[in-house]
Amino acid sequence: MRASGGASPRPAPPKRSATPTTTKLPVPASSSLAMPAPRLAHLRRLLSLHSPPPHPLAPSPARPLRPSFILPRAMAGAAQAGAATGSAEYEEVLGCLASLIKQKVRADTGNRGNQWELMAKYLQILELEEPIARLKVVHVAGTKGKGSTCTFAESILRSCGFRTGLFTSPHLIDVRERFRLDGLDISEEKFIRYFWWCWNKLKVKTGDDIPMPAYFRFLALLAFKIFSDEQVDVAVLEVGLGGKYDATNVVKAPVVCGISSLGYDHMEILGNSLVEIAGEKAGILKKGVPAYTVPQPEVAMSVLKQRASELGVSIRIVPPLDPRQLEDQPLGLHGEHQYMNAGLAVALANTWLERQGHLDRIHVKDHGTLPDQFIKGLSIACLQGRAQIVPDLQVSSECKDTSCPLVFYLDGAHSPESMEICAKWFSHVTKKDAAQPGPLEQRRSGINSKKILLFNCMSVRDPQILLPRLLDTCAQKGLCFDQALFVPNQSQYNKLGSHASPPPGREQIDLSWQLSLQTVWEDLLRGKKGLNGTSSSGASLVFESLPSAIKWLRETSQQNQSTSCQVLVTGSLHLVGDVLRLIKT
């Protein structure tokens, strides 16, 4: 760990036990997941090459999911033992998924379709054209808030009594988070069943001319298979990246489309201007399909309106939801910006109900508030890693009183605009917690609070844009960071939700990116020293691993329980997921 402190004296180094003395380099993701396949699962794949698995019947409690082949009698007992554990086969599934991740820089190809025509071939192989056409889809693209909008819309329609399917990305801890049925992550049993059905059929029909689909495309195909076979009433689909060439855009006739807030993100793929980015997002609009968006920058709105006009549809602008319409109920997703996403979700859900002839399911009130089902759906919506507050129960359980000296504030902001929103939320909620502490954050007389930033971002992001936006916004709200920690992501060892530990005997870890983040941060502090007396002035630290940083935070909070450590985790959804994994285990 390297420490340096801008204007303040260099802090004493943390205890040696908090940070390993040697640094290691992670092995490549592919090798860390290339685990030996269990014998039975391997036999399944060999047999399936000669006899394609049958179309899975709709799973039911009365008929458990079983492998789509018959084992020799001598191996039947072993098969039952393997089915009882399940975890080994799930790890093999995750290894297969990891093999679909292309090890190349995303900017190498740009967004020129990247063999988009292959999606049609994959649909033919999996016989998904007709099932997709029967799905009643809500399709949402955008730069910021599309996942929250989808979550709100799904929750509303579920509260109206419909069977729902929700496909979002990325996942934070387990890949099954991307596939929700009736508000719950798909079970491991069902996920394995549907995975092998798709995997085996594609393996038989793909080769040199038609390669296996890339990672996200495979997941989208899997979502279509799951939602069609589970016979959901509505499928809510979040675009993965862009829109025009996204794997979810094989849906030719959604019921309704939405475009959330647009901004600068994934510019190495979507383009360097809002015109180009908006053009990609507008690719999900369809002729004859109602479309909604939120207030946008003028140049982006012009692109959306032009594309809608070309298709002969109108795109309606939805204002943020008025909190008074919720009858004093809070939104399930926190932050003032969520009223924008909730307003869009209400419009999408209402139009879906109208076009499907189900408006009779809701009771419209005379006094201007939302129907009860809408209010319930908005208030129970849940999406991890977005303005999420998690007290560290491990530290709390070791305290002598009811206070929690270590609280994590998690938000996966990774664009300039979302970084500003994140800073406003963190500033607001920490002031609110100080004034009205919850049961796990009851403040004693004279207790101090310490604001700590835990940060990492992908190398395709520009920290010289992200960090100033975060620091400036916090300063404007009167918030100063006492310390900043920079760490590599842990998920390089735990791809796709695997519970495997980091491989032993790793070589030296490359911390050059984290050191460059630290340099940007300290340069910002030096440049802003003394401005309005609100500039953050604490030391910055670089840790060789996320677990060592969490351990240091816990030791620090335990050693000084009179100080509440409020840790903002941001810059990457992967980092947020890694922190959640560590503090919840």
Coordinates of C-alpha atoms in Angstrom, one line a residue:
M1 CA 0.0 0.0 0.0
R2 CA 1.2 3.4 -0.9
A3 CA 0.2 6.5 1.1
S4 CA 0.5 10.1 0.6
G5 CA -1.3 13.1 2.0
G6 CA -1.8 16.3 0.0
A7 CA -1.7 19.3 2.4
S8 CA -1.9 17.3 5.6
P9 CA 0.9 15.4 7.3
R10 CA 1.6 11.9 6.0
P11 CA -0.6 9.5 8.0
A12 CA 0.9 6.6 9.9
P13 CA 0.7 3.4 7.8
P14 CA -2.0 0.9 8.8
K15 CA -1.2 -2.2 10.7
R16 CA 0.8 -4.7 8.7
S17 CA -1.9 -7.3 9.1
A18 CA -4.4 -5.1 7.1
T19 CA -2.4 -5.3 3.9
P20 CA -0.4 -8.3 2.6
T21 CA 3.3 -7.5 2.3
T22 CA 3.7 -8.9 -1.1
T23 CA 1.7 -7.9 -4.2
K24 CA 0.5 -10.4 -6.7
L25 CA -0.7 -10.4 -10.3
P26 CA -4.0 -12.1 -11.1
V27 CA -3.9 -14.9 -13.6
P28 CA -6.0 -14.2 -16.7
A29 CA -9.7 -14.6 -16.3
S30 CA -9.9 -17.5 -18.7
S31 CA -7.4 -19.6 -16.8
S32 CA -8.9 -18.7 -13.4
L33 CA -12.1 -20.2 -14.5
A34 CA -10.8 -23.1 -16.6
M35 CA -11.6 -25.6 -13.8
P36 CA -11.8 -29.4 -14.4
A37 CA -15.3 -30.3 -15.5
P38 CA -17.2 -32.8 -13.3
R39 CA -17.3 -36.1 -15.0
L40 CA -21.1 -36.4 -15.2
A41 CA -21.5 -32.9 -16.6
H42 CA -18.8 -33.7 -19.2
L43 CA -20.6 -36.9 -20.2
R44 CA -23.8 -34.9 -20.6
R45 CA -22.2 -32.7 -23.2
L46 CA -20.6 -35.6 -25.1
L47 CA -24.0 -37.4 -25.3
S48 CA -25.9 -34.3 -26.2
L49 CA -23.7 -34.0 -29.4
H50 CA -25.2 -37.2 -30.7
S51 CA -28.7 -36.5 -29.5
P52 CA -29.9 -32.9 -29.2
P53 CA -31.8 -32.3 -26.0
P54 CA -35.5 -32.0 -26.2
H55 CA -37.4 -28.8 -25.8
P56 CA -37.7 -28.3 -22.0
L57 CA -41.2 -28.5 -20.7
A58 CA -42.4 -25.7 -18.4
P59 CA -40.8 -26.5 -15.0
S60 CA -43.2 -27.2 -12.2
P61 CA -42.8 -28.3 -8.6
A62 CA -44.3 -31.6 -9.5
R63 CA -41.7 -32.4 -12.1
P64 CA -38.2 -31.6 -11.1
L65 CA -35.7 -30.5 -13.8
R66 CA -33.6 -33.4 -15.0
P67 CA -30.8 -33.9 -17.5
S68 CA -31.9 -34.4 -21.0
F69 CA -30.3 -37.8 -21.5
I70 CA -30.3 -41.3 -20.0
L71 CA -27.2 -42.4 -18.0
P72 CA -26.0 -46.0 -18.0
R73 CA -27.6 -47.9 -15.1
A74 CA -24.2 -48.1 -13.3
M75 CA -23.9 -44.4 -13.1
A76 CA -27.5 -43.6 -12.0
G77 CA -26.6 -43.4 -8.3
A78 CA -23.7 -41.1 -9.0
A79 CA -26.0 -38.8 -11.1
Q80 CA -28.4 -38.5 -8.2
A81 CA -25.5 -37.6 -5.9
G82 CA -24.3 -34.9 -8.3
A83 CA -27.8 -33.5 -8.7
A84 CA -28.0 -33.2 -4.9
T85 CA -25.1 -30.8 -4.7
G86 CA -25.6 -28.7 -7.8
S87 CA -22.7 -26.3 -7.1
A88 CA -20.1 -28.2 -9.1
E89 CA -22.3 -28.1 -12.2
Y90 CA -23.1 -24.4 -11.6
E91 CA -19.4 -23.7 -11.5
E92 CA -19.0 -25.5 -14.8
V93 CA -21.8 -23.4 -16.3
L94 CA -20.0 -20.2 -15.2
G95 CA -16.8 -21.5 -16.7
C96 CA -18.6 -22.0 -20.0
L97 CA -20.0 -18.5 -19.9
A98 CA -16.6 -17.0 -19.2
S99 CA -15.3 -18.7 -22.3
L100 CA -17.6 -16.5 -24.3
I101 CA -16.0 -13.3 -23.1
K102 CA -13.9 -11.8 -25.8
Q103 CA -10.4 -10.9 -24.6
K104 CA -10.0 -7.7 -26.5
V105 CA -10.4 -4.0 -26.1
R106 CA -13.9 -2.9 -26.8
A107 CA -12.7 0.1 -28.8
D108 CA -11.0 -2.1 -31.3
T109 CA -14.1 -2.7 -33.3
G110 CA -16.4 0.2 -32.5
N111 CA -20.2 -0.3 -32.9
R112 CA -20.6 -1.2 -36.5
G113 CA -22.9 -4.2 -35.8
N114 CA -20.0 -6.6 -35.2
Q115 CA -21.6 -9.4 -37.3
W116 CA -25.1 -8.4 -36.2
E117 CA -26.6 -10.7 -38.8
L118 CA -25.5 -13.6 -36.7
M119 CA -28.2 -12.9 -34.2
A120 CA -30.8 -14.0 -36.8
K121 CA -28.9 -17.3 -37.2
Y122 CA -28.8 -17.9 -33.5
L123 CA -32.5 -17.3 -33.2
Q124 CA -33.1 -19.9 -35.9
I125 CA -30.8 -22.4 -34.2
L126 CA -32.7 -22.0 -30.9
E127 CA -36.1 -21.8 -32.7
L128 CA -36.8 -18.5 -30.9
E129 CA -38.3 -16.4 -33.7
E130 CA -41.9 -17.2 -32.9
P131 CA -41.5 -17.3 -29.1
I132 CA -40.0 -13.8 -29.2
A133 CA -42.8 -12.5 -31.4
R134 CA -45.3 -13.7 -28.8
L135 CA -43.6 -11.9 -25.9
K136 CA -45.2 -8.7 -24.7
V137 CA -42.1 -6.5 -24.3
V138 CA -41.2 -3.3 -22.6
H139 CA -37.9 -2.2 -24.2
V140 CA -35.7 0.5 -22.5
A141 CA -32.4 2.1 -23.7
G142 CA -30.5 5.1 -22.3
T143 CA -27.2 6.1 -20.7
K144 CA -28.4 6.6 -17.1
G145 CA -31.3 5.2 -15.3
K146 CA -32.4 2.5 -17.8
G147 CA -31.9 -0.3 -15.2
S148 CA -33.8 1.7 -12.6
T149 CA -36.6 2.4 -15.1
C150 CA -36.9 -1.2 -16.0
T151 CA -37.0 -2.2 -12.3
F152 CA -39.7 0.3 -11.5
A153 CA -41.8 -0.8 -14.6
E154 CA -41.5 -4.5 -13.8
S155 CA -42.5 -3.9 -10.1
I156 CA -45.5 -1.9 -11.1
L157 CA -46.8 -4.5 -13.5
R158 CA -46.1 -7.3 -11.1
S159 CA -48.1 -5.4 -8.5
C160 CA -50.9 -5.3 -11.0
G161 CA -51.0 -9.1 -10.9
F162 CA -49.0 -10.0 -14.0
R163 CA -46.3 -12.7 -14.2
T164 CA -43.1 -10.7 -15.1
G165 CA -39.7 -11.3 -16.6
L166 CA -36.9 -8.8 -16.1
F167 CA -33.6 -8.8 -17.9
T168 CA -31.0 -6.3 -16.8
S169 CA -27.2 -5.9 -16.7
P170 CA -24.7 -6.1 -15.4
H171 CA -25.0 -8.4 -12.4
L172 CA -23.2 -7.5 -9.2
I173 CA -22.6 -10.8 -7.4
D174 CA -24.2 -13.6 -9.4
V175 CA -25.1 -13.8 -13.1
R176 CA -28.6 -15.1 -12.2
E177 CA -29.4 -11.5 -11.0
R178 CA -29.8 -10.6 -14.7
F179 CA -32.9 -12.9 -15.0
R180 CA -35.8 -12.2 -12.7
L181 CA -39.1 -14.0 -12.6
D182 CA -41.8 -12.4 -10.6
G183 CA -39.3 -10.2 -8.9
L184 CA -36.9 -12.9 -7.9
D185 CA -33.6 -14.1 -9.4
I186 CA -34.0 -17.2 -11.4
S187 CA -33.3 -20.3 -9.3
E188 CA -29.9 -22.1 -9.9
E189 CA -31.8 -25.3 -10.9
K190 CA -33.8 -23.5 -13.7
F191 CA -30.8 -21.5 -14.8
I192 CA -28.7 -24.6 -15.3
R193 CA -31.5 -26.4 -17.2
Y194 CA -32.1 -23.5 -19.6
F195 CA -28.4 -22.9 -20.0
W196 CA -27.5 -26.4 -21.1
W197 CA -30.5 -26.4 -23.5
C198 CA -29.2 -23.3 -25.3
W199 CA -25.5 -24.2 -25.0
N200 CA -25.9 -27.7 -26.4
K201 CA -28.0 -26.6 -29.4
L202 CA -25.6 -23.8 -30.3
K203 CA -22.5 -26.1 -29.9
V204 CA -24.0 -28.5 -32.4
K205 CA -24.8 -25.9 -35.0
T206 CA -21.9 -23.4 -34.6
G207 CA -18.4 -23.7 -36.0
D208 CA -16.0 -21.8 -38.3
D209 CA -18.7 -20.0 -40.3
I210 CA -21.1 -19.4 -37.4
P211 CA -19.1 -18.8 -34.1
M212 CA -20.6 -19.2 -30.7
P213 CA -22.4 -16.0 -29.7
A214 CA -20.4 -13.5 -27.6
Y215 CA -21.1 -13.3 -23.9
F216 CA -23.9 -10.7 -23.7
R217 CA -25.6 -12.1 -26.9
F218 CA -25.7 -15.5 -25.3
L219 CA -27.3 -14.1 -22.1
A220 CA -29.9 -12.2 -24.2
L221 CA -30.8 -15.4 -26.1
L222 CA -31.0 -17.2 -22.8
A223 CA -33.3 -14.5 -21.4
F224 CA -35.6 -15.0 -24.4
K225 CA -35.7 -18.7 -23.9
I226 CA -36.4 -18.4 -20.2
F227 CA -39.2 -15.8 -20.5
S228 CA -40.9 -17.6 -23.4
D229 CA -40.8 -21.0 -21.7
E230 CA -41.8 -19.6 -18.3
Q231 CA -44.8 -17.9 -20.1
V232 CA -44.4 -14.5 -18.6
D233 CA -47.2 -12.0 -19.3
V234 CA -44.7 -9.2 -19.8
A235 CA -40.9 -9.1 -20.5
V236 CA -39.1 -6.0 -19.4
L237 CA -35.8 -5.7 -21.3
E238 CA -32.9 -3.4 -20.5
V239 CA -30.6 -2.6 -23.5
G240 CA -27.1 -3.8 -22.7
L241 CA -25.1 -1.2 -24.8
G242 CA -26.3 1.3 -27.3
G243 CA -29.6 0.1 -28.9
K244 CA -29.4 -0.3 -32.6
Y245 CA -27.0 -3.3 -32.5
D246 CA -27.8 -4.5 -29.1
A247 CA -28.8 -8.2 -28.7
T248 CA -32.1 -7.3 -27.2
N249 CA -33.1 -5.3 -30.3
V250 CA -34.1 -8.5 -32.1
V251 CA -37.5 -7.8 -30.7
K252 CA -39.4 -6.5 -33.8
A253 CA -42.6 -5.4 -32.2
P254 CA -42.4 -4.4 -28.5
V255 CA -45.5 -3.1 -26.8
V256 CA -43.8 0.1 -25.8
C257 CA -40.3 1.6 -25.9
G258 CA -38.5 4.0 -23.5
I259 CA -35.3 6.0 -23.6
S260 CA -33.9 7.2 -20.3
S261 CA -31.5 10.1 -19.7
L262 CA -28.7 10.4 -22.3
G263 CA -25.1 11.4 -21.7
Y264 CA -21.5 10.6 -22.5
D265 CA -20.7 6.9 -21.8
H266 CA -19.1 4.1 -23.8
M267 CA -17.9 6.7 -26.2
E268 CA -15.2 4.3 -27.5
I269 CA -18.1 2.3 -29.0
L270 CA -21.1 4.6 -29.5
G271 CA -19.3 7.8 -30.6
N272 CA -17.8 10.9 -29.2
S273 CA -20.9 13.2 -29.6
L274 CA -24.4 13.2 -28.2
V275 CA -25.7 13.1 -31.8
E276 CA -23.9 9.8 -32.4
I277 CA -24.9 8.4 -29.0
A278 CA -28.6 9.4 -29.3
G279 CA -28.6 7.9 -32.8
E280 CA -27.5 4.5 -31.4
K281 CA -30.1 4.7 -28.6
A282 CA -32.9 5.7 -31.0
G283 CA -32.2 2.4 -32.8
I284 CA -34.7 0.6 -30.5
L285 CA -37.6 2.8 -31.8
K286 CA -40.1 0.8 -34.0
K287 CA -42.8 1.8 -36.5
G288 CA -46.2 1.8 -34.8
V289 CA -44.8 1.4 -31.3
P290 CA -45.4 4.2 -28.7
A291 CA -42.2 5.7 -27.4
Y292 CA -41.4 7.8 -24.3
T293 CA -38.4 9.6 -23.1
V294 CA -37.4 12.1 -20.4
P295 CA -36.1 15.7 -20.8
Q296 CA -32.9 15.5 -22.8
P297 CA -30.1 17.9 -24.0
E298 CA -31.5 19.7 -27.0
V299 CA -29.1 18.1 -29.5
A300 CA -30.0 14.6 -28.3
M301 CA -33.7 15.3 -28.3
S302 CA -33.5 16.5 -31.9
V303 CA -32.0 13.1 -32.9
L304 CA -34.7 11.2 -31.1
K305 CA -37.5 13.2 -32.6
Q306 CA -36.1 12.9 -36.1
R307 CA -35.8 9.1 -35.8
A308 CA -39.4 8.9 -34.4
S309 CA -40.6 11.1 -37.3
E310 CA -39.0 8.8 -39.8
L311 CA -40.8 5.9 -38.3
G312 CA -44.1 7.7 -38.2
V313 CA -44.4 7.6 -34.4
S314 CA -44.4 10.4 -31.8
I315 CA -42.0 10.3 -28.9
R316 CA -43.5 11.8 -25.8
I317 CA -41.5 13.6 -23.1
V318 CA -42.3 12.5 -19.6
P319 CA -41.6 14.8 -16.6
P320 CA -40.2 13.6 -13.3
L321 CA -42.8 12.0 -11.1
D322 CA -44.4 14.3 -8.6
P323 CA -43.7 12.9 -5.1
R324 CA -47.3 13.9 -4.0
Q325 CA -48.6 11.3 -6.4
L326 CA -47.2 8.6 -4.1
E327 CA -49.4 9.4 -1.1
D328 CA -46.3 9.9 1.2
Q329 CA -44.8 6.5 0.2
P330 CA -41.1 6.6 -0.6
L331 CA -39.6 5.2 -3.8
G332 CA -37.9 1.8 -3.4
L333 CA -34.8 3.2 -5.1
H334 CA -33.3 6.1 -3.4
G335 CA -32.1 9.5 -4.7
E336 CA -33.8 12.5 -6.1
H337 CA -32.9 11.4 -9.6
Q338 CA -35.1 8.3 -9.3
Y339 CA -38.2 10.5 -9.7
M340 CA -37.2 11.0 -13.3
N341 CA -36.9 7.2 -13.8
A342 CA -40.1 6.5 -11.9
G343 CA -42.0 9.0 -14.1
L344 CA -40.8 7.2 -17.2
A345 CA -41.6 3.8 -15.7
V346 CA -45.2 4.9 -14.9
A347 CA -45.7 6.0 -18.5
L348 CA -44.3 2.7 -19.9
A349 CA -46.4 0.6 -17.5
N350 CA -49.6 2.6 -18.2
T351 CA -49.2 2.3 -21.9
W352 CA -48.5 -1.4 -21.7
L353 CA -51.7 -1.9 -19.7
E354 CA -53.6 0.2 -22.2
R355 CA -52.3 -1.5 -25.3
Q356 CA -52.9 -5.0 -23.8
G357 CA -56.4 -4.1 -22.7
H358 CA -55.8 -4.3 -19.0
L359 CA -56.6 -0.8 -17.8
D360 CA -59.6 -2.4 -15.9
R361 CA -57.1 -3.9 -13.5
I362 CA -56.3 -0.5 -12.0
H363 CA -58.5 2.0 -10.2
V364 CA -57.8 5.6 -11.3
K365 CA -58.3 8.0 -8.4
D366 CA -60.0 11.4 -8.7
H367 CA -57.5 13.3 -6.5
G368 CA -54.5 13.0 -8.8
T369 CA -52.5 10.3 -7.0
L370 CA -51.4 7.1 -8.7
P371 CA -53.3 3.9 -8.6
D372 CA -52.6 1.8 -5.5
Q373 CA -50.8 -0.9 -7.6
F374 CA -48.5 1.7 -9.1
I375 CA -47.7 3.2 -5.7
K376 CA -47.0 -0.3 -4.3
G377 CA -44.8 -1.2 -7.3
L378 CA -42.7 2.0 -7.0
S379 CA -42.3 1.6 -3.3
I380 CA -41.1 -2.1 -3.3
A381 CA -38.8 -1.8 -6.3
C382 CA -35.3 -3.1 -5.5
L383 CA -32.1 -2.9 -7.4
Q384 CA -28.7 -3.4 -5.8
G385 CA -25.8 -1.1 -6.2
R386 CA -27.8 2.1 -6.9
A387 CA -27.9 4.5 -4.0
Q388 CA -27.7 1.6 -1.6
I389 CA -26.8 2.0 2.1
V390 CA -25.4 -1.1 3.8
P391 CA -24.2 -1.0 7.5
D392 CA -21.3 -3.4 8.1
L393 CA -22.9 -5.8 10.4
Q394 CA -19.7 -7.6 11.2
V395 CA -18.3 -4.4 12.8
S396 CA -21.7 -3.5 14.3
S397 CA -22.0 -6.9 16.0
E398 CA -18.7 -6.3 17.8
C399 CA -19.7 -2.8 19.1
K400 CA -20.7 -2.3 22.7
D401 CA -23.7 -0.2 21.8
T402 CA -26.3 0.2 19.1
S403 CA -24.3 2.5 16.8
C404 CA -22.7 1.2 13.6
P405 CA -19.3 2.8 13.1
L406 CA -18.9 1.6 9.5
V407 CA -21.5 2.2 6.8
F408 CA -21.1 1.7 3.1
Y409 CA -22.9 4.0 0.6
L410 CA -22.8 2.2 -2.7
D411 CA -23.6 3.6 -6.1
G412 CA -22.3 2.2 -9.4
A413 CA -21.9 5.7 -11.1
H414 CA -19.4 5.6 -13.9
S415 CA -20.2 8.5 -16.2
P416 CA -19.7 12.2 -15.5
E417 CA -23.4 12.9 -15.2
S418 CA -24.1 9.9 -12.9
M419 CA -21.0 10.8 -10.8
E420 CA -22.6 14.2 -10.1
I421 CA -25.9 12.6 -9.2
C422 CA -24.0 10.2 -6.9
A423 CA -22.2 13.1 -5.1
K424 CA -25.5 14.9 -4.5
W425 CA -27.1 11.8 -3.1
F426 CA -24.2 11.0 -0.8
S427 CA -24.0 14.6 0.4
H428 CA -27.7 14.7 1.1
V429 CA -28.1 11.3 2.7
T430 CA -25.1 11.6 5.1
K431 CA -26.5 15.0 6.3
K432 CA -29.9 13.4 6.7
D433 CA -28.4 10.4 8.6
A434 CA -26.7 12.8 10.9
A435 CA -29.9 14.7 11.7
Q436 CA -32.2 11.6 11.8
P437 CA -30.1 8.5 12.4
G438 CA -31.7 5.1 11.8
P439 CA -31.6 2.2 14.3
L440 CA -28.2 1.0 13.1
E441 CA -26.7 4.5 13.0
Q442 CA -27.9 6.0 16.3
R443 CA -25.4 8.7 17.1
R444 CA -24.0 9.2 20.6
S445 CA -23.4 12.7 22.0
G446 CA -20.3 14.2 20.5
I447 CA -19.7 11.4 17.9
N448 CA -17.7 12.4 14.8
S449 CA -18.1 11.3 11.2
K450 CA -15.4 10.5 8.7
K451 CA -16.1 10.6 5.0
I452 CA -14.0 8.0 3.0
L453 CA -14.0 7.4 -0.8
L454 CA -13.5 3.9 -2.0
F455 CA -12.9 4.2 -5.8
N456 CA -12.0 2.3 -8.9
C457 CA -13.0 2.7 -12.6
M458 CA -12.4 0.9 -15.8
S459 CA -9.4 2.0 -17.8
V460 CA -11.7 3.1 -20.7
R461 CA -13.0 5.8 -18.3
D462 CA -11.3 9.2 -17.9
P463 CA -10.6 9.8 -14.2
Q464 CA -9.7 13.4 -15.0
I465 CA -13.4 13.9 -15.8
L466 CA -15.0 11.6 -13.3
L467 CA -13.1 12.6 -10.1
P468 CA -13.4 16.4 -10.6
R469 CA -17.1 16.1 -11.1
L470 CA -17.4 14.0 -7.8
L471 CA -15.1 16.3 -5.8
D472 CA -16.6 19.6 -7.1
T473 CA -20.2 18.5 -6.5
C474 CA -19.4 17.3 -2.9
A475 CA -17.6 20.6 -2.2
Q476 CA -20.6 22.6 -3.4
K477 CA -22.7 20.7 -0.9
G478 CA -20.2 21.4 1.9
L479 CA -18.9 17.8 2.0
C480 CA -15.2 17.0 2.4
F481 CA -13.6 13.6 2.1
D482 CA -11.2 12.8 4.9
Q483 CA -9.6 9.9 2.9
A484 CA -9.6 8.3 -0.5
L485 CA -8.8 4.6 -1.1
F486 CA -8.0 3.2 -4.6
V487 CA -8.2 -0.5 -5.2
P488 CA -8.3 -3.1 -8.0
N489 CA -11.6 -4.9 -8.5
Q490 CA -11.9 -8.3 -6.8
S491 CA -14.2 -9.6 -9.6
Q492 CA -11.2 -10.5 -11.7
Y493 CA -11.0 -13.6 -9.5
N494 CA -14.8 -14.1 -9.2
K495 CA -16.1 -14.0 -12.7
L496 CA -19.9 -14.2 -13.3
G497 CA -20.8 -15.1 -9.7
S498 CA -18.4 -17.9 -9.0
H499 CA -17.7 -18.4 -5.4
A500 CA -14.1 -19.6 -6.1
S501 CA -11.3 -17.9 -4.1
P502 CA -8.5 -16.0 -5.8
P503 CA -6.0 -18.6 -7.2
P504 CA -3.0 -19.3 -4.9
G505 CA 0.5 -18.4 -6.0
R506 CA -0.4 -15.3 -8.0
E507 CA 2.4 -13.1 -9.3
Q508 CA 2.9 -9.4 -8.8
I509 CA -0.3 -7.3 -9.1
D510 CA -0.1 -4.4 -11.5
L511 CA -1.3 -1.4 -9.5
S512 CA -0.3 1.2 -12.1
W513 CA -3.9 2.2 -12.8
Q514 CA -4.8 2.6 -9.1
L515 CA -1.6 4.7 -8.7
S516 CA -2.6 6.9 -11.6
L517 CA -6.1 7.4 -10.0
Q518 CA -4.3 8.4 -6.8
T519 CA -2.2 10.9 -8.7
V520 CA -5.3 12.5 -10.3
W521 CA -6.9 12.8 -7.0
E522 CA -4.0 14.4 -5.2
D523 CA -3.4 16.8 -8.1
L524 CA -7.1 17.8 -7.7
L525 CA -6.6 18.4 -4.0
R526 CA -3.5 20.5 -4.5
G527 CA -5.3 22.6 -7.1
K528 CA -8.3 23.2 -4.9
K529 CA -6.6 23.6 -1.6
G530 CA -8.3 26.3 0.4
L531 CA -11.1 27.0 -2.0
N532 CA -14.1 28.1 0.1
G533 CA -12.6 26.1 2.9
T534 CA -14.5 23.0 1.7
S535 CA -11.8 21.1 -0.2
S536 CA -11.1 17.5 0.8
S537 CA -7.7 17.4 2.4
G538 CA -7.2 13.9 3.7
A539 CA -4.6 11.3 2.7
S540 CA -5.0 8.9 -0.1
L541 CA -4.1 5.2 0.0
V542 CA -3.6 2.5 -2.6
F543 CA -4.4 -1.1 -1.6
E544 CA -3.2 -4.2 -3.4
S545 CA -6.6 -5.8 -3.1
L546 CA -10.2 -5.0 -2.1
P547 CA -10.2 -7.5 0.8
S548 CA -7.2 -5.7 2.4
A549 CA -9.0 -2.4 2.0
I550 CA -12.1 -3.7 3.7
K551 CA -10.1 -5.3 6.5
W552 CA -8.3 -1.9 7.0
L553 CA -11.6 -0.1 7.2
R554 CA -12.9 -2.5 9.7
E555 CA -9.8 -2.3 11.9
T556 CA -9.9 1.5 11.7
S557 CA -13.5 1.7 12.7
Q558 CA -13.1 -0.8 15.5
Q559 CA -10.1 1.1 16.9
N560 CA -12.0 4.3 17.1
Q561 CA -15.7 3.6 17.7
S562 CA -16.3 7.3 18.6
T563 CA -16.0 8.0 14.9
S564 CA -18.5 6.9 12.3
C565 CA -16.9 5.9 9.0
Q566 CA -19.1 6.7 6.0
V567 CA -17.6 5.0 3.0
L568 CA -18.8 6.0 -0.5
V569 CA -18.1 3.2 -3.0
T570 CA -18.4 4.3 -6.6
G571 CA -16.8 4.5 -10.0
S572 CA -17.7 1.0 -11.2
L573 CA -20.6 -1.4 -10.8
H574 CA -18.1 -4.2 -10.7
L575 CA -16.4 -2.6 -7.6
V576 CA -19.8 -2.1 -6.0
G577 CA -20.7 -5.8 -6.5
D578 CA -17.3 -6.9 -5.2
V579 CA -17.8 -4.9 -2.0
L580 CA -21.3 -6.3 -1.5
R581 CA -19.9 -9.8 -1.9
L582 CA -17.3 -9.2 0.7
I583 CA -19.4 -7.4 3.4
K584 CA -22.3 -9.8 3.1
T585 CA -20.3 -13.0 3.6

